mmCIF file of C-alpha atoms in Angstrom:
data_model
loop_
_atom_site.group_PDB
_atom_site.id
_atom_site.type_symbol
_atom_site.label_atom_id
_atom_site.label_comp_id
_atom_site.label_asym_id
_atom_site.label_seq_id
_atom_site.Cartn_x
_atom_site.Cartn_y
_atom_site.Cartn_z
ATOM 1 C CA UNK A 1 -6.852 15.981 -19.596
ATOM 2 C CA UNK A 2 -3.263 17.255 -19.373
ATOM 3 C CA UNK A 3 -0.738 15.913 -17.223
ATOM 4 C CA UNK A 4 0.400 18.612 -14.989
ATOM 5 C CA UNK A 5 4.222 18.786 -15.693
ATOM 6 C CA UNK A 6 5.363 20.071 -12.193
ATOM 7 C CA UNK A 7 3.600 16.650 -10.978
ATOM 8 C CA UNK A 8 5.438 14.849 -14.020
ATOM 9 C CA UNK A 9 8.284 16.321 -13.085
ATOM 10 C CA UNK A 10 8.039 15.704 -9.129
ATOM 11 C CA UNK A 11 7.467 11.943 -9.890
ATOM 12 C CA UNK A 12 10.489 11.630 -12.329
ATOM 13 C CA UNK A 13 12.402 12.544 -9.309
ATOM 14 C CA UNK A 14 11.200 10.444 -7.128
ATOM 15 C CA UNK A 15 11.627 7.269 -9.926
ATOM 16 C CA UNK A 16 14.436 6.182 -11.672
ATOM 17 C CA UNK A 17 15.290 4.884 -15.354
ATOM 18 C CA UNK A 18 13.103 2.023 -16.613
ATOM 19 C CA UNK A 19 15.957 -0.290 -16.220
ATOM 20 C CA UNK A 20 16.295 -4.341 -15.824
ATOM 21 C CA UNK A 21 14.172 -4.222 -12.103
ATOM 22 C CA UNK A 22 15.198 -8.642 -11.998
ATOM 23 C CA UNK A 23 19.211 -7.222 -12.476
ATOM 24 C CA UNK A 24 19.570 -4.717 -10.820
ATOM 25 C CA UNK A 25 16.898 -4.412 -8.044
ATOM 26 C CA UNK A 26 19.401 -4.216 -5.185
ATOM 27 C CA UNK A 27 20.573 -0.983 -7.057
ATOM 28 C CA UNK A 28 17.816 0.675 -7.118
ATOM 29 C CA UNK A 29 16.861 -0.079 -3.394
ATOM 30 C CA UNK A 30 20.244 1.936 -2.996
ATOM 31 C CA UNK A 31 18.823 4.693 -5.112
ATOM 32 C CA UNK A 32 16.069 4.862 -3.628
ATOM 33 C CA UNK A 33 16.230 4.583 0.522
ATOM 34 C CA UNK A 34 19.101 7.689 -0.893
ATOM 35 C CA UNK A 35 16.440 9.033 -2.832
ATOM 36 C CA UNK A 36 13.833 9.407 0.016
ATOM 37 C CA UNK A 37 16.180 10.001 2.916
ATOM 38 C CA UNK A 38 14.392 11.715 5.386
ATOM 39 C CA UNK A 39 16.629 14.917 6.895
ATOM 40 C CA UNK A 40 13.961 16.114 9.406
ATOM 41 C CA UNK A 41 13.541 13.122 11.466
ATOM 42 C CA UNK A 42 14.241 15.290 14.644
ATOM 43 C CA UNK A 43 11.458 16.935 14.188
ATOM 44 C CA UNK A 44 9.005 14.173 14.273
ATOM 45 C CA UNK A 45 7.925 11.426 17.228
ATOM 46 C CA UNK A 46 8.501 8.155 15.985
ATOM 47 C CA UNK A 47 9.798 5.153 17.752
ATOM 48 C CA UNK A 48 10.817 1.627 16.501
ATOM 49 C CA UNK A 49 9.141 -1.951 17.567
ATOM 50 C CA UNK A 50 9.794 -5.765 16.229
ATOM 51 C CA UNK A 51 6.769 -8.409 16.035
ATOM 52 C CA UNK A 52 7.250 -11.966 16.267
ATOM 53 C CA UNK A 53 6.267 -13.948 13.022
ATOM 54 C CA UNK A 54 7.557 -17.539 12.994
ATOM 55 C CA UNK A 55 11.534 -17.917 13.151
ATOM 56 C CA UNK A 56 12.142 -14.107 12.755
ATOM 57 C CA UNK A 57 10.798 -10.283 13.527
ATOM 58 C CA UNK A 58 9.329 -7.685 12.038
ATOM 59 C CA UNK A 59 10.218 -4.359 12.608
ATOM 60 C CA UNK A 60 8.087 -1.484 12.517
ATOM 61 C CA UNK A 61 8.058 1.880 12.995
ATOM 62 C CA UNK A 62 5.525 3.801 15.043
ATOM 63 C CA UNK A 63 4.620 7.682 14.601
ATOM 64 C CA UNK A 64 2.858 9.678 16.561
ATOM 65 C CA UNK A 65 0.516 13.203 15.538
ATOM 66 C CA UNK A 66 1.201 16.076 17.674
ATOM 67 C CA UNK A 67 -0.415 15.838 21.221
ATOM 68 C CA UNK A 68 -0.654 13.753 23.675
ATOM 69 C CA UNK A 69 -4.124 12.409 23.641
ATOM 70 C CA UNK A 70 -4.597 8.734 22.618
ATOM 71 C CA UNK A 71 -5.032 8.343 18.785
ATOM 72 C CA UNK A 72 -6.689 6.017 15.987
ATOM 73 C CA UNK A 73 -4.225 3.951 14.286
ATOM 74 C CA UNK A 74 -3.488 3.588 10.519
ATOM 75 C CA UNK A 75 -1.514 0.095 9.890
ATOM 76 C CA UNK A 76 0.454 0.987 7.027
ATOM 77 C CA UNK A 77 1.804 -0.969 4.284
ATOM 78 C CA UNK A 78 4.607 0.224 2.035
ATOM 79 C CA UNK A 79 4.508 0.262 -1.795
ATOM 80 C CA UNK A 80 7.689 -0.670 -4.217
ATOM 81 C CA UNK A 81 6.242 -3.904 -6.331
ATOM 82 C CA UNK A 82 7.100 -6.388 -3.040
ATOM 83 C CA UNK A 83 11.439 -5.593 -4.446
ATOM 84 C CA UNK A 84 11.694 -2.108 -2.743
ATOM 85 C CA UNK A 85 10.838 0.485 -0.351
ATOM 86 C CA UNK A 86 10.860 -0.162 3.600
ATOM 87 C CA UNK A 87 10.199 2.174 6.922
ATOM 88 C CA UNK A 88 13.516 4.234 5.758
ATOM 89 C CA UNK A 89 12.227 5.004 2.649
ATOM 90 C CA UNK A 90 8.740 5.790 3.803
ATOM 91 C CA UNK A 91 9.460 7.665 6.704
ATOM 92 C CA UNK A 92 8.655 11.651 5.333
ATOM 93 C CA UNK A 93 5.347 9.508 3.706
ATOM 94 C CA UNK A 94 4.844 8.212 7.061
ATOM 95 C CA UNK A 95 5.254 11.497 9.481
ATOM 96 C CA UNK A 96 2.974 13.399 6.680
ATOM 97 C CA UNK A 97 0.132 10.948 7.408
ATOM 98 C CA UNK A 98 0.113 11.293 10.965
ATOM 99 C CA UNK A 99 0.043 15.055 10.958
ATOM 100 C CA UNK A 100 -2.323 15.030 8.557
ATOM 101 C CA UNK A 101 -4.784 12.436 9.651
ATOM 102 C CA UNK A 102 -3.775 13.038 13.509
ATOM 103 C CA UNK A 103 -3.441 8.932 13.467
ATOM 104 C CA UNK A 104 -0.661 7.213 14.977
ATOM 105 C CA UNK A 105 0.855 5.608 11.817
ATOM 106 C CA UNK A 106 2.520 2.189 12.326
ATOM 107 C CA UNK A 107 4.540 1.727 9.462
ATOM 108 C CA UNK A 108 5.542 -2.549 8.483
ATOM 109 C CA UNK A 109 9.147 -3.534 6.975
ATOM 110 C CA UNK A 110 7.566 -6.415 5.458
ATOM 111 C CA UNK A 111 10.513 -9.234 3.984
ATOM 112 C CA UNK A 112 11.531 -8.189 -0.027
ATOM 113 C CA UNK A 113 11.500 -10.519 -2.896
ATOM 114 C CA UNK A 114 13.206 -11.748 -4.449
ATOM 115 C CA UNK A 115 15.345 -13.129 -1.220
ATOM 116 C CA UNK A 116 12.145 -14.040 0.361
ATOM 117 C CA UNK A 117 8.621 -14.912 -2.312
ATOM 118 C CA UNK A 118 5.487 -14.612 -1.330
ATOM 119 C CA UNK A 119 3.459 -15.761 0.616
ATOM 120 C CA UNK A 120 6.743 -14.284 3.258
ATOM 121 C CA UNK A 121 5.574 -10.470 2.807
ATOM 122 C CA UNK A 122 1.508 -11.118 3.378
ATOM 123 C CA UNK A 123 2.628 -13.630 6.360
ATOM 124 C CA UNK A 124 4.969 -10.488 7.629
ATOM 125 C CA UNK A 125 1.823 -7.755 7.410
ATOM 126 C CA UNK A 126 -0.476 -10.585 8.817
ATOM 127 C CA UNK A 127 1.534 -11.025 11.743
ATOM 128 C CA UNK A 128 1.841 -7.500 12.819
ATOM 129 C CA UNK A 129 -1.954 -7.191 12.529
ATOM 130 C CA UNK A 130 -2.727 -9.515 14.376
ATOM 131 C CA UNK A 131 -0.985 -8.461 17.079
ATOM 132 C CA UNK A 132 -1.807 -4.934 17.006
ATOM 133 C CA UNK A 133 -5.722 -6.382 16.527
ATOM 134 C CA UNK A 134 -4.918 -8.862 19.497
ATOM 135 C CA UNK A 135 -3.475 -7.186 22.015
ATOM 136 C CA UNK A 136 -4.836 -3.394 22.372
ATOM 137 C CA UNK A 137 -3.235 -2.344 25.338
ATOM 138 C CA UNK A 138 -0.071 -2.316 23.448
ATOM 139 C CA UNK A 139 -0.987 1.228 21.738
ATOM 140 C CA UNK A 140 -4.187 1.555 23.905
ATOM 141 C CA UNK A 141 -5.974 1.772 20.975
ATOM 142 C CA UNK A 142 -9.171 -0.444 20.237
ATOM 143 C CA UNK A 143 -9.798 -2.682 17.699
ATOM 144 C CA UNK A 144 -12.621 -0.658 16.363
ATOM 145 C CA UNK A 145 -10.124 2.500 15.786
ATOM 146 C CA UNK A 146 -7.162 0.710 13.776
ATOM 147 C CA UNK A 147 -7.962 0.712 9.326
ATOM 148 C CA UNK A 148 -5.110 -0.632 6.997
ATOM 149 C CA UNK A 149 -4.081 1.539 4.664
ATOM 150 C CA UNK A 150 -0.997 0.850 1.833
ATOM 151 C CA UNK A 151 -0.047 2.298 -1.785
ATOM 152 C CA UNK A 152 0.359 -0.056 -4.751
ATOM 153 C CA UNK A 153 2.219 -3.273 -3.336
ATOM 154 C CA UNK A 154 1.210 -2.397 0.196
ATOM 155 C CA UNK A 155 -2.813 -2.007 -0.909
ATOM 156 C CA UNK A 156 -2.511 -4.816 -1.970
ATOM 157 C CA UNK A 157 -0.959 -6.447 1.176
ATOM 158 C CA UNK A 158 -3.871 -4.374 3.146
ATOM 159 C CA UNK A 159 -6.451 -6.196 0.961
ATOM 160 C CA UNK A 160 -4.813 -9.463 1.157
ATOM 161 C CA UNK A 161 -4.578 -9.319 5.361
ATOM 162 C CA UNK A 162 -8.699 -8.631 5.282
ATOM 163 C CA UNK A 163 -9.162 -11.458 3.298
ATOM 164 C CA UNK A 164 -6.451 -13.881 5.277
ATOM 165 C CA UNK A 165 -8.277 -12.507 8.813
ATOM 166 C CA UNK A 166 -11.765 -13.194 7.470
ATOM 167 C CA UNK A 167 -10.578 -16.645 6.436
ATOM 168 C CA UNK A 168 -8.722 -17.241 9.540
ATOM 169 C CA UNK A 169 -11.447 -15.997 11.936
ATOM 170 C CA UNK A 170 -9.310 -14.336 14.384
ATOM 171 C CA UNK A 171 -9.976 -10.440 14.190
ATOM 172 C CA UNK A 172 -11.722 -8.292 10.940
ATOM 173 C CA UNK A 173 -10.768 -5.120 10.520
ATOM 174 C CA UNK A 174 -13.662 -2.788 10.447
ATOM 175 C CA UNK A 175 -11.978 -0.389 7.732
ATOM 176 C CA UNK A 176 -9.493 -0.454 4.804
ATOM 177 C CA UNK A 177 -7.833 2.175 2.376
ATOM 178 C CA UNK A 178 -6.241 1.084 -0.673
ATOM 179 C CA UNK A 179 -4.364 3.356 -3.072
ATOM 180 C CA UNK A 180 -3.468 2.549 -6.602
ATOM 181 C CA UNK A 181 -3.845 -1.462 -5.132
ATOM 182 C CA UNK A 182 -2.429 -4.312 -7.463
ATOM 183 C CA UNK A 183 -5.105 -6.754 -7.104
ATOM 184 C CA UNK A 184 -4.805 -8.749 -10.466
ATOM 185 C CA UNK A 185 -1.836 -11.232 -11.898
ATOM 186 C CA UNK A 186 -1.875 -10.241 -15.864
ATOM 187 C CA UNK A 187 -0.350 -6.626 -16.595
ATOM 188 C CA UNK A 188 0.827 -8.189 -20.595
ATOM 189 C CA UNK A 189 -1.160 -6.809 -23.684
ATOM 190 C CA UNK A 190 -3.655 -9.496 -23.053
ATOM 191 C CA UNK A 191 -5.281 -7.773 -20.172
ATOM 192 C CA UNK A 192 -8.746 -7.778 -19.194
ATOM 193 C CA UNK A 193 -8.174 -4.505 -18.543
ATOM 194 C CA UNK A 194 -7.628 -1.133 -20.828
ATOM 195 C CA UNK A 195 -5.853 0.969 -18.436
ATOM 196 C CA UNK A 196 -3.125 -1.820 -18.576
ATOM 197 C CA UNK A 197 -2.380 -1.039 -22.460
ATOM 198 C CA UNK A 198 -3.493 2.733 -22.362
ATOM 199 C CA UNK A 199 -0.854 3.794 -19.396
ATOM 200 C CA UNK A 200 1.392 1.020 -19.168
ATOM 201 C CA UNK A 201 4.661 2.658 -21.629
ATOM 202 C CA UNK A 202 4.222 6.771 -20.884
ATOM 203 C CA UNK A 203 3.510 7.151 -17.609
ATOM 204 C CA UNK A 204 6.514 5.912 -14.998
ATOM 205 C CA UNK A 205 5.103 2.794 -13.283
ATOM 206 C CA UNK A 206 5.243 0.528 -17.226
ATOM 207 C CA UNK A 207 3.226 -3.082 -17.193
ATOM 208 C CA UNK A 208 6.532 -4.466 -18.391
ATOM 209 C CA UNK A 209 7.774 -3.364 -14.556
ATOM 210 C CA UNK A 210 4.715 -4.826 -12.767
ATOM 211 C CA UNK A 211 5.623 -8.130 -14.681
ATOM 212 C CA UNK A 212 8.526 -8.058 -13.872
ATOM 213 C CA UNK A 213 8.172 -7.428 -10.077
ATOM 214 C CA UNK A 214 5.685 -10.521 -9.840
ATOM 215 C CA UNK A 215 8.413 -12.436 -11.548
ATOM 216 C CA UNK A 216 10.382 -11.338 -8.751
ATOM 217 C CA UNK A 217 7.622 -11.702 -6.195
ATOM 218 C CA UNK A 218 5.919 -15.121 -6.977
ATOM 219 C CA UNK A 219 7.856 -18.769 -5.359
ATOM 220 C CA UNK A 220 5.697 -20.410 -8.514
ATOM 221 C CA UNK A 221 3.475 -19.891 -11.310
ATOM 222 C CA UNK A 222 0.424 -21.304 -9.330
ATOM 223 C CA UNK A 223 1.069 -18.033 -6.991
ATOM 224 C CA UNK A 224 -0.605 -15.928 -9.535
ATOM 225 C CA UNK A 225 -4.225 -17.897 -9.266
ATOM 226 C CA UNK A 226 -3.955 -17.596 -5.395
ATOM 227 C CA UNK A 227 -6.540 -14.716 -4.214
ATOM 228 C CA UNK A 228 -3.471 -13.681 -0.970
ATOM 229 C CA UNK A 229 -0.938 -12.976 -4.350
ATOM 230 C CA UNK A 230 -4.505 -10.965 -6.633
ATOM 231 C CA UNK A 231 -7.683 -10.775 -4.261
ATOM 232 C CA UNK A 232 -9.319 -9.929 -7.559
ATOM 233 C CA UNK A 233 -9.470 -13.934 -8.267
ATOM 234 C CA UNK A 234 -10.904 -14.689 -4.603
ATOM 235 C CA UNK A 235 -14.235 -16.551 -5.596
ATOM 236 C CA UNK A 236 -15.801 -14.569 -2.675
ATOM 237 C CA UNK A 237 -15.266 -10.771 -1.195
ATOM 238 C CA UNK A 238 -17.754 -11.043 1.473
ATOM 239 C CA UNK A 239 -17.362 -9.970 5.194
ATOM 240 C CA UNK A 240 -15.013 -7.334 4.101
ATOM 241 C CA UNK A 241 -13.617 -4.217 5.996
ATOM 242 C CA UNK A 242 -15.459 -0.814 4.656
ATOM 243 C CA UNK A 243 -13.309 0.218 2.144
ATOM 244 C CA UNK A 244 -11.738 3.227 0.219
ATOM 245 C CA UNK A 245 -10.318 2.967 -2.885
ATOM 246 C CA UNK A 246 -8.359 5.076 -4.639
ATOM 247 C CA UNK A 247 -6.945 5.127 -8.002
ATOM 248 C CA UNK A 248 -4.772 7.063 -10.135
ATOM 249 C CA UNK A 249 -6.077 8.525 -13.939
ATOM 250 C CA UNK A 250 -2.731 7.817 -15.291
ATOM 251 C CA UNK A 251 -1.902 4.710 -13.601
ATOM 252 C CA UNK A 252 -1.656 0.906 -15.470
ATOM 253 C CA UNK A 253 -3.368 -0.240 -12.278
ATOM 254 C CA UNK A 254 -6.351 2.011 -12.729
ATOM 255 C CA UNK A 255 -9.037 -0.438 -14.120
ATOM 256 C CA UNK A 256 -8.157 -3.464 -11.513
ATOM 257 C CA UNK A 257 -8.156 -1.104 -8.701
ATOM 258 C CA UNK A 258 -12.078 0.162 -9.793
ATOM 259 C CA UNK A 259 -12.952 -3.378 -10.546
ATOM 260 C CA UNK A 260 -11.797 -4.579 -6.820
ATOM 261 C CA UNK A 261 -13.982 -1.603 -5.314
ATOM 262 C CA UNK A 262 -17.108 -2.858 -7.641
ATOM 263 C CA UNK A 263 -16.559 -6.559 -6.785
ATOM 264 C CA UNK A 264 -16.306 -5.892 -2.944
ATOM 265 C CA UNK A 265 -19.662 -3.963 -3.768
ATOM 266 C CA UNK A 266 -21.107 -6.696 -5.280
ATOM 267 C CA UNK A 267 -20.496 -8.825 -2.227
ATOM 268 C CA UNK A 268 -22.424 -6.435 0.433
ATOM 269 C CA UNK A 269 -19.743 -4.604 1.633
ATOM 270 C CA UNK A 270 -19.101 -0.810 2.019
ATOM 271 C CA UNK A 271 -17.251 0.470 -0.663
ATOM 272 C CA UNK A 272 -16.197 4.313 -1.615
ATOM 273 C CA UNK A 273 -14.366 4.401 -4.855
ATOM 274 C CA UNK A 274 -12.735 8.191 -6.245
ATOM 275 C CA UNK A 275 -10.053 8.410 -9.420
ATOM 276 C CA UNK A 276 -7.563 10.970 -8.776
ATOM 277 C CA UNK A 277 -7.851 12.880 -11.789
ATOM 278 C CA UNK A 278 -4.211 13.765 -13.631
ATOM 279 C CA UNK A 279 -2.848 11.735 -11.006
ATOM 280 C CA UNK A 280 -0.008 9.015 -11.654
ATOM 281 C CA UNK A 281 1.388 5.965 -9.803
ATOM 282 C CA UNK A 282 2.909 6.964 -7.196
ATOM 283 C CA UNK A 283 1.580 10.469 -6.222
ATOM 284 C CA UNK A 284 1.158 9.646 -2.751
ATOM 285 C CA UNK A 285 5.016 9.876 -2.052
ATOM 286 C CA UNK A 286 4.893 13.471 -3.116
ATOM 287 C CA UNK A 287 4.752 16.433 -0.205
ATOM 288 C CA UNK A 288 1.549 17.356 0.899
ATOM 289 C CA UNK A 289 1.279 20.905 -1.136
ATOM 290 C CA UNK A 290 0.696 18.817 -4.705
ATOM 291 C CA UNK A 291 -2.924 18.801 -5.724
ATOM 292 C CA UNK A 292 -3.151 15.195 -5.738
ATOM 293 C CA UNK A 293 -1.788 14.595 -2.446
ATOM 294 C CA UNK A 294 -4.049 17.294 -1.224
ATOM 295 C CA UNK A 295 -7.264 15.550 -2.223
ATOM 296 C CA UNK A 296 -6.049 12.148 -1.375
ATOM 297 C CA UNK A 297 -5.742 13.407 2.650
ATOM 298 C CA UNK A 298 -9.415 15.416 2.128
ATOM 299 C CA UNK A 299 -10.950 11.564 0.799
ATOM 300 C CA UNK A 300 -8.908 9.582 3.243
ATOM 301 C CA UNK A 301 -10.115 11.895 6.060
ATOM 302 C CA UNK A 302 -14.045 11.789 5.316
ATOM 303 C CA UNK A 303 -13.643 8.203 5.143
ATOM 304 C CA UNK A 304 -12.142 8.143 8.736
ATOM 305 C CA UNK A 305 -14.285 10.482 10.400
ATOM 306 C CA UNK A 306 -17.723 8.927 8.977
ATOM 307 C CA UNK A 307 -17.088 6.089 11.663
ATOM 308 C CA UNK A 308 -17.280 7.376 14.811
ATOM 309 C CA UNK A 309 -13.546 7.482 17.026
ATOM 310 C CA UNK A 310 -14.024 5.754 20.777
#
């Protein structure tokens, strides 16, 4: 199938030049918190919060769908490789899901590598989920009614706080959306996985940038056999959220993302798995009107309503 230029096109904007990501990553956060400014904030409810986690806080960002009855919640986690992005950049992505899922949206600025490794972003996300999970009464929302959701980076951060809460034993969440997730550590030619080698030069996100952000992300090389850095390598997936996944046709992370959704399968849980077709990494940031986007909202929303709302 044919890319759709217009999409190709749309993307390209919202990218930048394959460039040195380790040299000049504090450039392109520049480019792109300039690159994704939002101009109609008036015109949206949103309202900023900070979470405790350890010697620091982490802000977040909170928006609300039109109305004023009391809403589901989707924790969201950003995407940008664990180097860029943050609630600035993601605020247009942000306001979009709300209206369109009539969720309130609470959106994480997770710490950035390089100036803090992992495990610091996972630790961040955890943090804020558990006190969102903890303490309802602080969006009068219950447990039951708050899924994680992130794109790319952030999926994985969404899968990586189920697996840290199961392990940890104090809340589960009962659902969890990933888009285009990074769940594996190899993203060379030596793959397990054909997606890697048949997208990975043409098609924006490159496997020579995913290596390089987990160069940027990981403290060590023994980070990239720990299941919190690729789930995919956690020896067990069970007592896992329901899950969505969705992946891109076009995307180098295509194959892992599929293979996550089979393996959480494989360990009882409840998985739904749907391929965007023509879609790239990174369609999600697009307005609503593209195709992609489009279906993404109609899958994310069946997924949501099939569990009944308190």
């Amino acid at each position: 199938m044919a890319i759709n230029k217009l999409v190709m096109a749309a993307l390209k904007a919202l990218s930048y030049p394959d460039i040195d990501i380790k040299r000049n990553y504090k450039w392109e956060r520049q480019v792109e918190n300039v690159a994704h400014y939002h101009y109609l904030k008036p015109f949206y409810k949103a309202w900023d919060h900070k979470v405790s986690c350890g010697d620091h806080e982490v802000p977040v960002r909170i928006f609300s769908p039109p109305g004023r009855m009391r809403h589901a919640i989707l924790l969201f986690f950003h995407g940008g490789g664990w180097v860029l992005g943050n609630i600035d950049s993601y605020d247009k992505v942000c306001a979009n899901m709300a209206r369109l899922t009539n969720h309130l949206v609470v959106s994480v600025d997770y710490r950035l590598a390089p100036e803090y490794k992992f495990p610091a972003a996972p630790e961040d996300c955890y943090a804020v989920a558990r006190e969102i999970f903890l303490h309802t009464n602080l969006l009068n929302t219950p447990a039951e009614n708050i899924t994680l959701i992130g794109d790319s980076a952030g999926a994985n951060l969404a899968a990586v706080v189920s697996l840290m809460a199961r392990d940890r034993g104090e809340f589960l969440p009962r659902r969890q959306i990933l888009i285009y997730p990074a769940t594996y550590n190899d993203h060379t030619e030596h793959s397990f996985f054909d997606s890697v080698r048949e997208n990975g030069t043409d098609y924006l996100l490159t496997s020579k940038r995913v290596c390089d952000y987990m160069d940027l992300y990981k403290s060590s090389d023994e980070d990239l056999h720990n299941p919190y850095f690729a789930p995919l390598l956690a020896k067990s997936l069970a007592d896992q959220p329901d899950t969505l996944v969705i992946t891109a046709e076009y995307d180098p992370l295509r194959d892992e993302g599929e293979e996550y959704a089979r393996k959480l399968r494989k360990f009882g849980n409840q998985v739904q798995l749907h391929r965007v077709a023509d879609g790239l990494h990174g369609f999600f940031s697009l307005p609503p009107i593209f195709p992609q986007v489009k279906e993404c909202y109609e899958i994310i929303n069946r997924f949501l309503s099939e569990v009944p709302q308190e």
